[in-house]
Amino acid sequence: EDKVVQSPLSLVVHEGDTVTLNCSYEVTNFRSLLWYKQEKKAPTFLFMLTSSGIEKKSGRLSSILDKKELFSILNITATQTGDSAVYLCAVGVFSGTYKYIFGTGTRLKVLA
Amino acid sequence: NAGVTQTPKFRILKIGQSMTLQCTQDMNHNYMYWYRQDPGMGLKLIYYSVGAGITDKGEVPNGYNVSRSTTEDFPLRLELAAPSQTSVYFCASRKGLGGTDTQYFGPGTRLTVL
């Protein structure tokens, strides 16, 4: 059974701290790994990592994919209160068609 | 482009009632998905569609039905609502480029079954 596990489940930090969120997976026919940020509404897309793009960076956020060890990390440097959200990891798999398996998310709270 | 739109935003149902959650996308995407998200949990796939006239079950299809008569619309039907269907429902779509494109989500429908 395909599985995506995120850790930690929740995290509280102070502004300016650096955080690392983890996503490990066990799936067949891996195609992509996506990170989303979810505040009190729909998930918004952050990054997609594939075999041809295993490292992405955007401002204070960066992510890497380790296809050998089957995990990804999302780093946020110099955290701000606006980074408070649930961060979701989803793995795209092909099983006759393309589907996404979501982890349960990491809830990040950044204190001022 | 409006992207992915969902109606209604909120709904309260009584046990045994039925309703249809509407989802429309104007991006000419082939793939459409329905997810539910229970409190503190990730998203679970209910049904998906790879194109007009083609639908298939996801992880948690029981108690739901879908149809895809057009590329734009992918309604989700709840028959005989149960308290276990209290959740937030998200519709999503993607173009379908070999698994290397991202999903776009609608704003969600918060459903409570009492």
PDB file of C-alpha atoms in Angstrom, chain A residues 6-76:
ATOM      1  CA  GLN A   6       5.329  13.524   7.425  1.00  0.00           C
ATOM      2  CA  SER A   7       7.189  14.535  10.535  1.00  0.00           C
ATOM      3  CA  PRO A   8       6.979  16.182  12.901  1.00  0.00           C
ATOM      4  CA  LEU A   9       3.197  16.379  13.235  1.00  0.00           C
ATOM      5  CA  SER A  10       3.479  19.847  14.724  1.00  0.00           C
ATOM      6  CA  LEU A  11       6.152  22.375  15.489  1.00  0.00           C
ATOM      7  CA  VAL A  12       6.301  25.660  17.377  1.00  0.00           C
ATOM      8  CA  VAL A  13       9.193  28.031  16.722  1.00  0.00           C
ATOM      9  CA  HIS A  14      10.032  31.698  17.170  1.00  0.00           C
ATOM     10  CA  GLU A  15      10.402  34.217  14.408  1.00  0.00           C
ATOM     11  CA  GLY A  16      13.833  34.027  12.816  1.00  0.00           C
ATOM     12  CA  ASP A  17      14.287  30.320  13.496  1.00  0.00           C
ATOM     13  CA  THR A  18      15.017  27.825  10.721  1.00  0.00           C
ATOM     14  CA  VAL A  19      12.768  24.780  10.407  1.00  0.00           C
ATOM     15  CA  THR A  20      13.064  21.508   8.535  1.00  0.00           C
ATOM     16  CA  LEU A  21       9.991  19.501   7.651  1.00  0.00           C
ATOM     17  CA  ASN A  22      10.265  15.887   6.584  1.00  0.00           C
ATOM     18  CA  CYS A  23       8.339  13.737   4.159  1.00  0.00           C
ATOM     19  CA  SER A  24       9.136  10.068   3.597  1.00  0.00           C
ATOM     20  CA  TYR A  25       7.330   7.803   1.193  1.00  0.00           C
ATOM     21  CA  GLU A  26       6.869   4.204   0.157  1.00  0.00           C
ATOM     22  CA  VAL A  27       5.073   4.046  -3.172  1.00  0.00           C
ATOM     23  CA  THR A  28       5.193   2.152  -6.396  1.00  0.00           C
ATOM     24  CA  ASN A  29       5.711   4.018  -9.658  1.00  0.00           C
ATOM     25  CA  PHE A  30       6.857   7.311  -8.171  1.00  0.00           C
ATOM     26  CA  ARG A  31       6.486  10.258 -10.509  1.00  0.00           C
ATOM     27  CA  SER A  32       6.703  13.449  -8.428  1.00  0.00           C
ATOM     28  CA  LEU A  33       6.660  14.920  -4.932  1.00  0.00           C
ATOM     29  CA  LEU A  34       4.788  18.120  -4.197  1.00  0.00           C
ATOM     30  CA  TRP A  35       4.779  20.480  -1.226  1.00  0.00           C
ATOM     31  CA  TYR A  36       1.745  22.586  -0.400  1.00  0.00           C
ATOM     32  CA  LYS A  37       1.057  25.269   2.199  1.00  0.00           C
ATOM     33  CA  GLN A  38      -2.407  25.224   3.699  1.00  0.00           C
ATOM     34  CA  GLU A  39      -3.723  28.048   5.821  1.00  0.00           C
ATOM     35  CA  LYS A  40      -7.421  28.225   6.614  1.00  0.00           C
ATOM     36  CA  LYS A  41      -8.403  27.358   3.079  1.00  0.00           C
ATOM     37  CA  ALA A  42      -7.311  25.329   0.074  1.00  0.00           C
ATOM     38  CA  PRO A  43      -3.722  24.128  -0.277  1.00  0.00           C
ATOM     39  CA  THR A  44      -1.462  26.402  -2.288  1.00  0.00           C
ATOM     40  CA  PHE A  45       1.348  24.950  -4.350  1.00  0.00           C
ATOM     41  CA  LEU A  46       4.947  25.497  -3.235  1.00  0.00           C
ATOM     42  CA  PHE A  47       7.246  23.095  -5.067  1.00  0.00           C
ATOM     43  CA  MET A  48       7.290  20.062  -7.296  1.00  0.00           C
ATOM     44  CA  LEU A  49      10.277  17.729  -7.304  1.00  0.00           C
ATOM     45  CA  THR A  50      10.836  15.031  -9.872  1.00  0.00           C
ATOM     46  CA  SER A  51      13.680  12.889 -11.123  1.00  0.00           C
ATOM     47  CA  SER A  52      14.776  15.812 -13.280  1.00  0.00           C
ATOM     48  CA  GLY A  53      14.448  18.427 -10.561  1.00  0.00           C
ATOM     49  CA  ILE A  54      15.519  17.272  -7.130  1.00  0.00           C
ATOM     50  CA  GLU A  55      16.234  20.671  -5.587  1.00  0.00           C
ATOM     51  CA  LYS A  56      14.062  23.767  -5.617  1.00  0.00           C
ATOM     52  CA  LYS A  57      14.392  27.164  -3.945  1.00  0.00           C
ATOM     53  CA  SER A  58      12.103  30.132  -3.674  1.00  0.00           C
ATOM     54  CA  GLY A  59      13.059  32.945  -1.332  1.00  0.00           C
ATOM     55  CA  ARG A  60      13.326  31.579   2.197  1.00  0.00           C
ATOM     56  CA  LEU A  61      11.902  28.182   1.222  1.00  0.00           C
ATOM     57  CA  SER A  62      13.863  25.351  -0.290  1.00  0.00           C
ATOM     58  CA  SER A  63      13.289  21.663  -0.818  1.00  0.00           C
ATOM     59  CA  ILE A  64      15.274  18.637  -1.828  1.00  0.00           C
ATOM     60  CA  LEU A  65      14.308  15.156  -2.918  1.00  0.00           C
ATOM     61  CA  ASP A  66      16.363  12.074  -2.128  1.00  0.00           C
ATOM     62  CA  LYS A  67      15.052   9.369  -4.467  1.00  0.00           C
ATOM     63  CA  LYS A  68      17.462   6.801  -3.122  1.00  0.00           C
ATOM     64  CA  GLU A  69      16.406   7.178   0.513  1.00  0.00           C
ATOM     65  CA  LEU A  70      12.801   8.009  -0.446  1.00  0.00           C
ATOM     66  CA  PHE A  71      12.340  11.281   1.373  1.00  0.00           C
ATOM     67  CA  SER A  72      12.111  14.992   0.898  1.00  0.00           C
ATOM     68  CA  ILE A  73      12.711  17.928   3.203  1.00  0.00           C
ATOM     69  CA  LEU A  74      11.259  21.404   3.157  1.00  0.00           C
ATOM     70  CA  ASN A  75      13.427  24.082   4.753  1.00  0.00           C
ATOM     71  CA  ILE A  76      12.182  27.468   5.847  1.00  0.00           C
TER      72      ILE A  76
END
